[in-house]
């Protein structure tokens, strides 16, 4: 029985030698190549860089100017709905074109432009100026419910988005500080949507168009900026400094489209 075993060992040795011979060029090339970097970490950023990556104050203006134009024109033209709708759509289109010419970020413009188009379509169909604000109310209701559900099931939306854009998956959920921070930041925006509804829904049902328009503007740009700052501060305060720096750097570079 020793002879078959010996022959098998000999065959295995021959196969190993053949394999080494085949792979020798690759092994030598790998040895000669410079050592690969473990993982390229994003360049250091600042809080200001993060805000600019989101679009800065220009992004907030993109979202709000068409609504301001609608309210002003509707009042100035003695409640001519179609004229106000045309001006609002024209304002949104002009902002989009300007951003396109300057090769600036368009994500906020496209979102705002589509929202204005839908709102104008609804108001034009019903012939009632207050219905210009209905899509916005429904949007706030939907987003508020979605954000709240994600927190209740311990999958806060901001954490999910962070995992996607940083390509780290669900690693953030295994870190209690990150789970807590993303939950708190998401709850800030739940509060944003809730306050908008609490203020605007009664004004809609009482037909207080001017007050509804003012509330839409006041709870739009300024309130969004406040919520953004609060969510930002809450997340930063919930994470150790080194984790916050890493999270901010990743998100900032990816928002810029600079995947380093």
PDB file of C-alpha atoms in Angstrom:
ATOM      1  CA  UNK A   1       0.000   0.000   0.000  1.00  0.00           C
ATOM      2  CA  UNK A   2       2.980   2.296   0.395  1.00  0.00           C
ATOM      3  CA  UNK A   3       3.612   2.449  -3.343  1.00  0.00           C
ATOM      4  CA  UNK A   4       0.250   4.127  -4.341  1.00  0.00           C
ATOM      5  CA  UNK A   5       0.701   6.682  -1.583  1.00  0.00           C
ATOM      6  CA  UNK A   6       4.192   7.473  -2.760  1.00  0.00           C
ATOM      7  CA  UNK A   7       3.004   7.924  -6.331  1.00  0.00           C
ATOM      8  CA  UNK A   8       0.215  10.264  -5.184  1.00  0.00           C
ATOM      9  CA  UNK A   9       2.662  12.370  -3.174  1.00  0.00           C
ATOM     10  CA  UNK A  10       4.910  12.550  -6.193  1.00  0.00           C
ATOM     11  CA  UNK A  11       2.040  13.736  -8.387  1.00  0.00           C
ATOM     12  CA  UNK A  12       1.082  16.401  -5.857  1.00  0.00           C
ATOM     13  CA  UNK A  13       4.675  17.629  -5.669  1.00  0.00           C
ATOM     14  CA  UNK A  14       4.858  17.833  -9.435  1.00  0.00           C
ATOM     15  CA  UNK A  15       1.592  19.807  -9.551  1.00  0.00           C
ATOM     16  CA  UNK A  16       2.861  22.218  -6.909  1.00  0.00           C
ATOM     17  CA  UNK A  17       6.084  22.770  -8.817  1.00  0.00           C
ATOM     18  CA  UNK A  18       4.130  23.369 -12.022  1.00  0.00           C
ATOM     19  CA  UNK A  19       1.813  25.843 -10.269  1.00  0.00           C
ATOM     20  CA  UNK A  20       4.754  27.776  -8.821  1.00  0.00           C
ATOM     21  CA  UNK A  21       6.336  27.879 -12.260  1.00  0.00           C
ATOM     22  CA  UNK A  22       3.146  29.250 -13.828  1.00  0.00           C
ATOM     23  CA  UNK A  23       2.627  31.872 -11.145  1.00  0.00           C
ATOM     24  CA  UNK A  24       6.263  32.923 -10.806  1.00  0.00           C
ATOM     25  CA  UNK A  25       5.982  35.996 -13.129  1.00  0.00           C
ATOM     26  CA  UNK A  26       3.005  37.330 -11.167  1.00  0.00           C
ATOM     27  CA  UNK A  27       4.742  36.730  -7.832  1.00  0.00           C
ATOM     28  CA  UNK A  28       7.892  38.540  -8.982  1.00  0.00           C
ATOM     29  CA  UNK A  29       5.832  41.437 -10.376  1.00  0.00           C
ATOM     30  CA  UNK A  30       3.934  41.786  -7.109  1.00  0.00           C
ATOM     31  CA  UNK A  31       7.187  41.786  -5.136  1.00  0.00           C
ATOM     32  CA  UNK A  32       8.691  44.457  -7.385  1.00  0.00           C
ATOM     33  CA  UNK A  33       5.603  46.702  -7.301  1.00  0.00           C
ATOM     34  CA  UNK A  34       5.491  49.548  -4.757  1.00  0.00           C
ATOM     35  CA  UNK A  35       3.353  48.767  -1.679  1.00  0.00           C
ATOM     36  CA  UNK A  36      -0.288  49.677  -2.187  1.00  0.00           C
ATOM     37  CA  UNK A  37      -1.848  52.265   0.041  1.00  0.00           C
ATOM     38  CA  UNK A  38      -4.047  50.690   2.660  1.00  0.00           C
ATOM     39  CA  UNK A  39      -7.019  52.943   2.049  1.00  0.00           C
ATOM     40  CA  UNK A  40      -7.028  56.426   0.751  1.00  0.00           C
ATOM     41  CA  UNK A  41      -8.610  58.666   3.304  1.00  0.00           C
ATOM     42  CA  UNK A  42     -10.364  61.828   2.166  1.00  0.00           C
ATOM     43  CA  UNK A  43      -8.504  65.079   2.532  1.00  0.00           C
ATOM     44  CA  UNK A  44      -9.314  66.992   5.670  1.00  0.00           C
ATOM     45  CA  UNK A  45     -12.250  69.361   5.393  1.00  0.00           C
ATOM     46  CA  UNK A  46     -13.846  71.997   7.565  1.00  0.00           C
ATOM     47  CA  UNK A  47     -17.422  72.667   8.648  1.00  0.00           C
ATOM     48  CA  UNK A  48     -17.528  75.433   6.036  1.00  0.00           C
ATOM     49  CA  UNK A  49     -16.553  72.950   3.305  1.00  0.00           C
ATOM     50  CA  UNK A  50     -19.395  70.670   4.378  1.00  0.00           C
ATOM     51  CA  UNK A  51     -21.955  73.480   4.135  1.00  0.00           C
ATOM     52  CA  UNK A  52     -20.712  74.538   0.711  1.00  0.00           C
ATOM     53  CA  UNK A  53     -20.881  70.920  -0.480  1.00  0.00           C
ATOM     54  CA  UNK A  54     -24.593  70.966   0.348  1.00  0.00           C
ATOM     55  CA  UNK A  55     -24.991  73.988  -1.893  1.00  0.00           C
ATOM     56  CA  UNK A  56     -24.502  76.826   0.581  1.00  0.00           C
ATOM     57  CA  UNK A  57     -26.953  79.694   0.866  1.00  0.00           C
ATOM     58  CA  UNK A  58     -27.488  79.617  -2.884  1.00  0.00           C
ATOM     59  CA  UNK A  59     -29.190  76.227  -2.526  1.00  0.00           C
ATOM     60  CA  UNK A  60     -31.626  77.674  -0.008  1.00  0.00           C
ATOM     61  CA  UNK A  61     -32.440  80.569  -2.333  1.00  0.00           C
ATOM     62  CA  UNK A  62     -33.043  78.163  -5.209  1.00  0.00           C
ATOM     63  CA  UNK A  63     -35.684  76.398  -3.155  1.00  0.00           C
ATOM     64  CA  UNK A  64     -37.537  79.533  -2.012  1.00  0.00           C
ATOM     65  CA  UNK A  65     -37.452  82.226  -4.701  1.00  0.00           C
ATOM     66  CA  UNK A  66     -40.275  80.831  -6.902  1.00  0.00           C
ATOM     67  CA  UNK A  67     -42.625  80.718  -3.916  1.00  0.00           C
ATOM     68  CA  UNK A  68     -41.803  84.292  -2.979  1.00  0.00           C
ATOM     69  CA  UNK A  69     -42.410  85.338  -6.587  1.00  0.00           C
ATOM     70  CA  UNK A  70     -45.813  83.645  -6.606  1.00  0.00           C
ATOM     71  CA  UNK A  71     -46.975  85.389  -3.444  1.00  0.00           C
ATOM     72  CA  UNK A  72     -45.750  88.824  -4.519  1.00  0.00           C
ATOM     73  CA  UNK A  73     -47.162  88.637  -8.057  1.00  0.00           C
ATOM     74  CA  UNK A  74     -50.503  87.212  -6.890  1.00  0.00           C
ATOM     75  CA  UNK A  75     -50.934  90.118  -4.498  1.00  0.00           C
ATOM     76  CA  UNK A  76     -49.638  92.747  -6.948  1.00  0.00           C
ATOM     77  CA  UNK A  77     -51.899  91.650  -9.826  1.00  0.00           C
ATOM     78  CA  UNK A  78     -55.101  91.650  -7.769  1.00  0.00           C
ATOM     79  CA  UNK A  79     -55.228  87.880  -7.409  1.00  0.00           C
ATOM     80  CA  UNK A  80     -54.561  86.824 -11.005  1.00  0.00           C
ATOM     81  CA  UNK A  81     -53.730  83.190 -10.403  1.00  0.00           C
ATOM     82  CA  UNK A  82     -52.460  82.228 -13.850  1.00  0.00           C
ATOM     83  CA  UNK A  83     -50.103  85.219 -14.028  1.00  0.00           C
ATOM     84  CA  UNK A  84     -48.652  84.382 -10.616  1.00  0.00           C
ATOM     85  CA  UNK A  85     -48.191  80.735 -11.609  1.00  0.00           C
ATOM     86  CA  UNK A  86     -46.412  81.672 -14.837  1.00  0.00           C
ATOM     87  CA  UNK A  87     -44.052  84.009 -12.989  1.00  0.00           C
ATOM     88  CA  UNK A  88     -43.280  81.341 -10.361  1.00  0.00           C
ATOM     89  CA  UNK A  89     -42.498  78.749 -13.038  1.00  0.00           C
ATOM     90  CA  UNK A  90     -40.443  81.281 -14.998  1.00  0.00           C
ATOM     91  CA  UNK A  91     -38.467  82.151 -11.873  1.00  0.00           C
ATOM     92  CA  UNK A  92     -37.712  78.482 -11.182  1.00  0.00           C
ATOM     93  CA  UNK A  93     -36.679  77.942 -14.807  1.00  0.00           C
ATOM     94  CA  UNK A  94     -34.428  81.021 -14.796  1.00  0.00           C
ATOM     95  CA  UNK A  95     -32.617  79.793 -11.681  1.00  0.00           C
ATOM     96  CA  UNK A  96     -32.084  76.383 -13.296  1.00  0.00           C
ATOM     97  CA  UNK A  97     -30.676  77.942 -16.471  1.00  0.00           C
ATOM     98  CA  UNK A  98     -28.391  80.237 -14.481  1.00  0.00           C
ATOM     99  CA  UNK A  99     -27.006  77.323 -12.495  1.00  0.00           C
ATOM    100  CA  UNK A 100     -26.540  75.325 -15.681  1.00  0.00           C
ATOM    101  CA  UNK A 101     -24.598  78.149 -17.350  1.00  0.00           C
ATOM    102  CA  UNK A 102     -22.383  78.491 -14.275  1.00  0.00           C
ATOM    103  CA  UNK A 103     -21.940  74.702 -14.089  1.00  0.00           C
ATOM    104  CA  UNK A 104     -23.129  74.664 -10.513  1.00  0.00           C
ATOM    105  CA  UNK A 105     -24.953  71.937  -8.621  1.00  0.00           C
ATOM    106  CA  UNK A 106     -28.481  71.401  -9.909  1.00  0.00           C
ATOM    107  CA  UNK A 107     -29.955  68.896  -7.455  1.00  0.00           C
ATOM    108  CA  UNK A 108     -31.759  71.552  -5.396  1.00  0.00           C
ATOM    109  CA  UNK A 109     -32.876  73.439  -8.505  1.00  0.00           C
ATOM    110  CA  UNK A 110     -34.381  70.362 -10.138  1.00  0.00           C
ATOM    111  CA  UNK A 111     -36.178  69.417  -6.926  1.00  0.00           C
ATOM    112  CA  UNK A 112     -37.542  72.921  -6.503  1.00  0.00           C
ATOM    113  CA  UNK A 113     -38.470  73.278 -10.170  1.00  0.00           C
ATOM    114  CA  UNK A 114     -40.440  70.030 -10.220  1.00  0.00           C
ATOM    115  CA  UNK A 115     -42.177  71.024  -6.986  1.00  0.00           C
ATOM    116  CA  UNK A 116     -43.231  74.362  -8.464  1.00  0.00           C
ATOM    117  CA  UNK A 117     -44.522  72.676 -11.630  1.00  0.00           C
ATOM    118  CA  UNK A 118     -46.636  70.209  -9.648  1.00  0.00           C
ATOM    119  CA  UNK A 119     -47.981  72.946  -7.379  1.00  0.00           C
ATOM    120  CA  UNK A 120     -48.829  75.157 -10.350  1.00  0.00           C
ATOM    121  CA  UNK A 121     -50.613  72.277 -12.077  1.00  0.00           C
ATOM    122  CA  UNK A 122     -52.744  71.550  -8.996  1.00  0.00           C
ATOM    123  CA  UNK A 123     -53.671  75.203  -8.465  1.00  0.00           C
ATOM    124  CA  UNK A 124     -54.468  75.684 -12.148  1.00  0.00           C
ATOM    125  CA  UNK A 125     -56.708  72.591 -12.156  1.00  0.00           C
ATOM    126  CA  UNK A 126     -58.700  73.651  -9.101  1.00  0.00           C
ATOM    127  CA  UNK A 127     -58.628  77.386  -9.856  1.00  0.00           C
ATOM    128  CA  UNK A 128     -57.930  78.043  -6.176  1.00  0.00           C
ATOM    129  CA  UNK A 129     -54.729  79.868  -5.264  1.00  0.00           C
ATOM    130  CA  UNK A 130     -54.418  78.191  -1.871  1.00  0.00           C
ATOM    131  CA  UNK A 131     -54.078  74.812  -3.600  1.00  0.00           C
ATOM    132  CA  UNK A 132     -50.678  75.980  -4.830  1.00  0.00           C
ATOM    133  CA  UNK A 133     -49.502  74.925  -1.370  1.00  0.00           C
ATOM    134  CA  UNK A 134     -51.214  71.504  -1.232  1.00  0.00           C
ATOM    135  CA  UNK A 135     -48.317  69.481  -2.716  1.00  0.00           C
ATOM    136  CA  UNK A 136     -45.974  71.064  -0.197  1.00  0.00           C
ATOM    137  CA  UNK A 137     -48.242  70.094   2.699  1.00  0.00           C
ATOM    138  CA  UNK A 138     -48.502  66.520   1.459  1.00  0.00           C
ATOM    139  CA  UNK A 139     -44.752  66.376   0.953  1.00  0.00           C
ATOM    140  CA  UNK A 140     -44.118  67.511   4.526  1.00  0.00           C
ATOM    141  CA  UNK A 141     -46.572  64.919   5.806  1.00  0.00           C
ATOM    142  CA  UNK A 142     -44.926  62.140   3.810  1.00  0.00           C
ATOM    143  CA  UNK A 143     -41.378  63.080   4.706  1.00  0.00           C
ATOM    144  CA  UNK A 144     -42.238  63.587   8.370  1.00  0.00           C
ATOM    145  CA  UNK A 145     -43.831  60.135   8.591  1.00  0.00           C
ATOM    146  CA  UNK A 146     -40.937  58.505   6.740  1.00  0.00           C
ATOM    147  CA  UNK A 147     -38.241  60.116   8.907  1.00  0.00           C
ATOM    148  CA  UNK A 148     -40.107  59.227  12.113  1.00  0.00           C
ATOM    149  CA  UNK A 149     -40.622  55.585  11.113  1.00  0.00           C
ATOM    150  CA  UNK A 150     -36.922  55.161  10.331  1.00  0.00           C
ATOM    151  CA  UNK A 151     -36.035  56.411  13.812  1.00  0.00           C
ATOM    152  CA  UNK A 152     -38.612  54.184  15.537  1.00  0.00           C
ATOM    153  CA  UNK A 153     -37.285  51.048  13.836  1.00  0.00           C
ATOM    154  CA  UNK A 154     -33.708  52.116  14.667  1.00  0.00           C
ATOM    155  CA  UNK A 155     -32.711  52.659  11.050  1.00  0.00           C
ATOM    156  CA  UNK A 156     -32.579  56.490  11.021  1.00  0.00           C
ATOM    157  CA  UNK A 157     -32.665  57.806   7.479  1.00  0.00           C
ATOM    158  CA  UNK A 158     -29.562  59.959   7.859  1.00  0.00           C
ATOM    159  CA  UNK A 159     -27.605  56.901   8.969  1.00  0.00           C
ATOM    160  CA  UNK A 160     -28.846  54.844   6.036  1.00  0.00           C
ATOM    161  CA  UNK A 161     -27.866  57.603   3.614  1.00  0.00           C
ATOM    162  CA  UNK A 162     -24.476  57.910   5.271  1.00  0.00           C
ATOM    163  CA  UNK A 163     -23.859  54.191   4.854  1.00  0.00           C
ATOM    164  CA  UNK A 164     -24.812  54.381   1.180  1.00  0.00           C
ATOM    165  CA  UNK A 165     -22.784  57.422   0.158  1.00  0.00           C
ATOM    166  CA  UNK A 166     -19.694  56.354   2.116  1.00  0.00           C
ATOM    167  CA  UNK A 167     -20.019  52.738   0.917  1.00  0.00           C
ATOM    168  CA  UNK A 168     -19.683  51.518   4.513  1.00  0.00           C
ATOM    169  CA  UNK A 169     -23.048  49.775   4.524  1.00  0.00           C
ATOM    170  CA  UNK A 170     -24.498  49.247   7.994  1.00  0.00           C
ATOM    171  CA  UNK A 171     -21.230  49.602   9.932  1.00  0.00           C
ATOM    172  CA  UNK A 172     -22.550  52.794  11.561  1.00  0.00           C
ATOM    173  CA  UNK A 173     -25.307  50.805  13.337  1.00  0.00           C
ATOM    174  CA  UNK A 174     -22.712  48.847  15.305  1.00  0.00           C
ATOM    175  CA  UNK A 175     -21.411  52.087  16.785  1.00  0.00           C
ATOM    176  CA  UNK A 176     -23.761  53.306  19.571  1.00  0.00           C
ATOM    177  CA  UNK A 177     -22.555  56.902  19.233  1.00  0.00           C
ATOM    178  CA  UNK A 178     -23.241  57.010  15.483  1.00  0.00           C
ATOM    179  CA  UNK A 179     -26.636  55.320  15.842  1.00  0.00           C
ATOM    180  CA  UNK A 180     -27.600  57.813  18.529  1.00  0.00           C
ATOM    181  CA  UNK A 181     -26.257  60.777  16.566  1.00  0.00           C
ATOM    182  CA  UNK A 182     -28.013  59.874  13.321  1.00  0.00           C
ATOM    183  CA  UNK A 183     -31.265  59.207  15.207  1.00  0.00           C
ATOM    184  CA  UNK A 184     -31.144  62.626  16.838  1.00  0.00           C
ATOM    185  CA  UNK A 185     -30.265  64.385  13.572  1.00  0.00           C
ATOM    186  CA  UNK A 186     -33.165  62.643  11.818  1.00  0.00           C
ATOM    187  CA  UNK A 187     -35.557  63.648  14.625  1.00  0.00           C
ATOM    188  CA  UNK A 188     -34.596  67.288  14.079  1.00  0.00           C
ATOM    189  CA  UNK A 189     -36.110  67.070  10.602  1.00  0.00           C
ATOM    190  CA  UNK A 190     -39.157  65.225  11.934  1.00  0.00           C
ATOM    191  CA  UNK A 191     -39.685  68.316  14.070  1.00  0.00           C
ATOM    192  CA  UNK A 192     -39.192  70.563  11.035  1.00  0.00           C
ATOM    193  CA  UNK A 193     -41.947  68.820   9.057  1.00  0.00           C
ATOM    194  CA  UNK A 194     -44.270  68.646  12.079  1.00  0.00           C
ATOM    195  CA  UNK A 195     -43.997  72.368  12.829  1.00  0.00           C
ATOM    196  CA  UNK A 196     -44.653  73.247   9.194  1.00  0.00           C
ATOM    197  CA  UNK A 197     -47.845  71.187   9.236  1.00  0.00           C
ATOM    198  CA  UNK A 198     -49.006  72.502  12.600  1.00  0.00           C
ATOM    199  CA  UNK A 199     -48.707  76.086  11.362  1.00  0.00           C
ATOM    200  CA  UNK A 200     -49.769  75.774   7.725  1.00  0.00           C
ATOM    201  CA  UNK A 201     -52.658  73.271   7.785  1.00  0.00           C
ATOM    202  CA  UNK A 202     -54.998  75.510   9.853  1.00  0.00           C
ATOM    203  CA  UNK A 203     -54.152  78.463   7.586  1.00  0.00           C
ATOM    204  CA  UNK A 204     -55.011  76.378   4.524  1.00  0.00           C
ATOM    205  CA  UNK A 205     -58.411  75.285   5.842  1.00  0.00           C
ATOM    206  CA  UNK A 206     -59.323  78.821   6.930  1.00  0.00           C
ATOM    207  CA  UNK A 207     -58.346  80.168   3.499  1.00  0.00           C
ATOM    208  CA  UNK A 208     -55.799  82.615   4.922  1.00  0.00           C
ATOM    209  CA  UNK A 209     -53.773  82.810   1.707  1.00  0.00           C
ATOM    210  CA  UNK A 210     -51.483  85.699   2.622  1.00  0.00           C
ATOM    211  CA  UNK A 211     -50.676  84.182   6.009  1.00  0.00           C
ATOM    212  CA  UNK A 212     -50.173  80.798   4.362  1.00  0.00           C
ATOM    213  CA  UNK A 213     -47.754  82.308   1.857  1.00  0.00           C
ATOM    214  CA  UNK A 214     -45.807  84.090   4.565  1.00  0.00           C
ATOM    215  CA  UNK A 215     -45.688  80.897   6.641  1.00  0.00           C
ATOM    216  CA  UNK A 216     -44.501  78.955   3.597  1.00  0.00           C
ATOM    217  CA  UNK A 217     -41.631  81.391   3.076  1.00  0.00           C
ATOM    218  CA  UNK A 218     -40.783  81.773   6.776  1.00  0.00           C
ATOM    219  CA  UNK A 219     -40.852  78.035   7.423  1.00  0.00           C
ATOM    220  CA  UNK A 220     -39.043  77.361   4.169  1.00  0.00           C
ATOM    221  CA  UNK A 221     -35.643  79.019   3.793  1.00  0.00           C
ATOM    222  CA  UNK A 222     -34.961  80.319   7.313  1.00  0.00           C
ATOM    223  CA  UNK A 223     -36.467  77.310   9.076  1.00  0.00           C
ATOM    224  CA  UNK A 224     -34.726  74.821   6.814  1.00  0.00           C
ATOM    225  CA  UNK A 225     -31.410  76.579   7.489  1.00  0.00           C
ATOM    226  CA  UNK A 226     -32.092  76.411  11.237  1.00  0.00           C
ATOM    227  CA  UNK A 227     -33.003  72.703  11.073  1.00  0.00           C
ATOM    228  CA  UNK A 228     -29.908  71.984   9.005  1.00  0.00           C
ATOM    229  CA  UNK A 229     -27.716  73.764  11.530  1.00  0.00           C
ATOM    230  CA  UNK A 230     -29.395  71.961  14.456  1.00  0.00           C
ATOM    231  CA  UNK A 231     -29.060  68.533  12.831  1.00  0.00           C
ATOM    232  CA  UNK A 232     -25.448  69.314  12.025  1.00  0.00           C
ATOM    233  CA  UNK A 233     -24.739  70.452  15.596  1.00  0.00           C
ATOM    234  CA  UNK A 234     -26.562  67.474  17.118  1.00  0.00           C
ATOM    235  CA  UNK A 235     -24.628  64.976  15.013  1.00  0.00           C
ATOM    236  CA  UNK A 236     -21.316  66.675  15.708  1.00  0.00           C
ATOM    237  CA  UNK A 237     -22.059  66.765  19.441  1.00  0.00           C
ATOM    238  CA  UNK A 238     -23.017  63.084  19.479  1.00  0.00           C
ATOM    239  CA  UNK A 239     -19.787  61.803  17.928  1.00  0.00           C
ATOM    240  CA  UNK A 240     -16.240  61.781  19.269  1.00  0.00           C
ATOM    241  CA  UNK A 241     -14.106  64.384  17.457  1.00  0.00           C
ATOM    242  CA  UNK A 242     -12.152  61.848  15.388  1.00  0.00           C
ATOM    243  CA  UNK A 243     -15.329  60.090  14.218  1.00  0.00           C
ATOM    244  CA  UNK A 244     -17.003  63.382  13.394  1.00  0.00           C
ATOM    245  CA  UNK A 245     -14.007  64.496  11.319  1.00  0.00           C
ATOM    246  CA  UNK A 246     -14.033  61.217   9.409  1.00  0.00           C
ATOM    247  CA  UNK A 247     -17.788  61.337   8.787  1.00  0.00           C
ATOM    248  CA  UNK A 248     -17.676  64.974   7.657  1.00  0.00           C
ATOM    249  CA  UNK A 249     -14.717  64.365   5.345  1.00  0.00           C
ATOM    250  CA  UNK A 250     -16.368  61.393   3.638  1.00  0.00           C
ATOM    251  CA  UNK A 251     -19.718  63.100   3.140  1.00  0.00           C
ATOM    252  CA  UNK A 252     -18.195  66.379   1.974  1.00  0.00           C
ATOM    253  CA  UNK A 253     -16.036  64.765  -0.709  1.00  0.00           C
ATOM    254  CA  UNK A 254     -18.822  62.506  -1.930  1.00  0.00           C
ATOM    255  CA  UNK A 255     -21.291  65.386  -2.137  1.00  0.00           C
ATOM    256  CA  UNK A 256     -18.723  67.180  -4.268  1.00  0.00           C
ATOM    257  CA  UNK A 257     -18.415  64.114  -6.471  1.00  0.00           C
ATOM    258  CA  UNK A 258     -14.761  63.880  -5.440  1.00  0.00           C
ATOM    259  CA  UNK A 259     -14.395  60.246  -4.464  1.00  0.00           C
ATOM    260  CA  UNK A 260     -10.917  60.171  -3.004  1.00  0.00           C
TER     261      UNK A 260
END
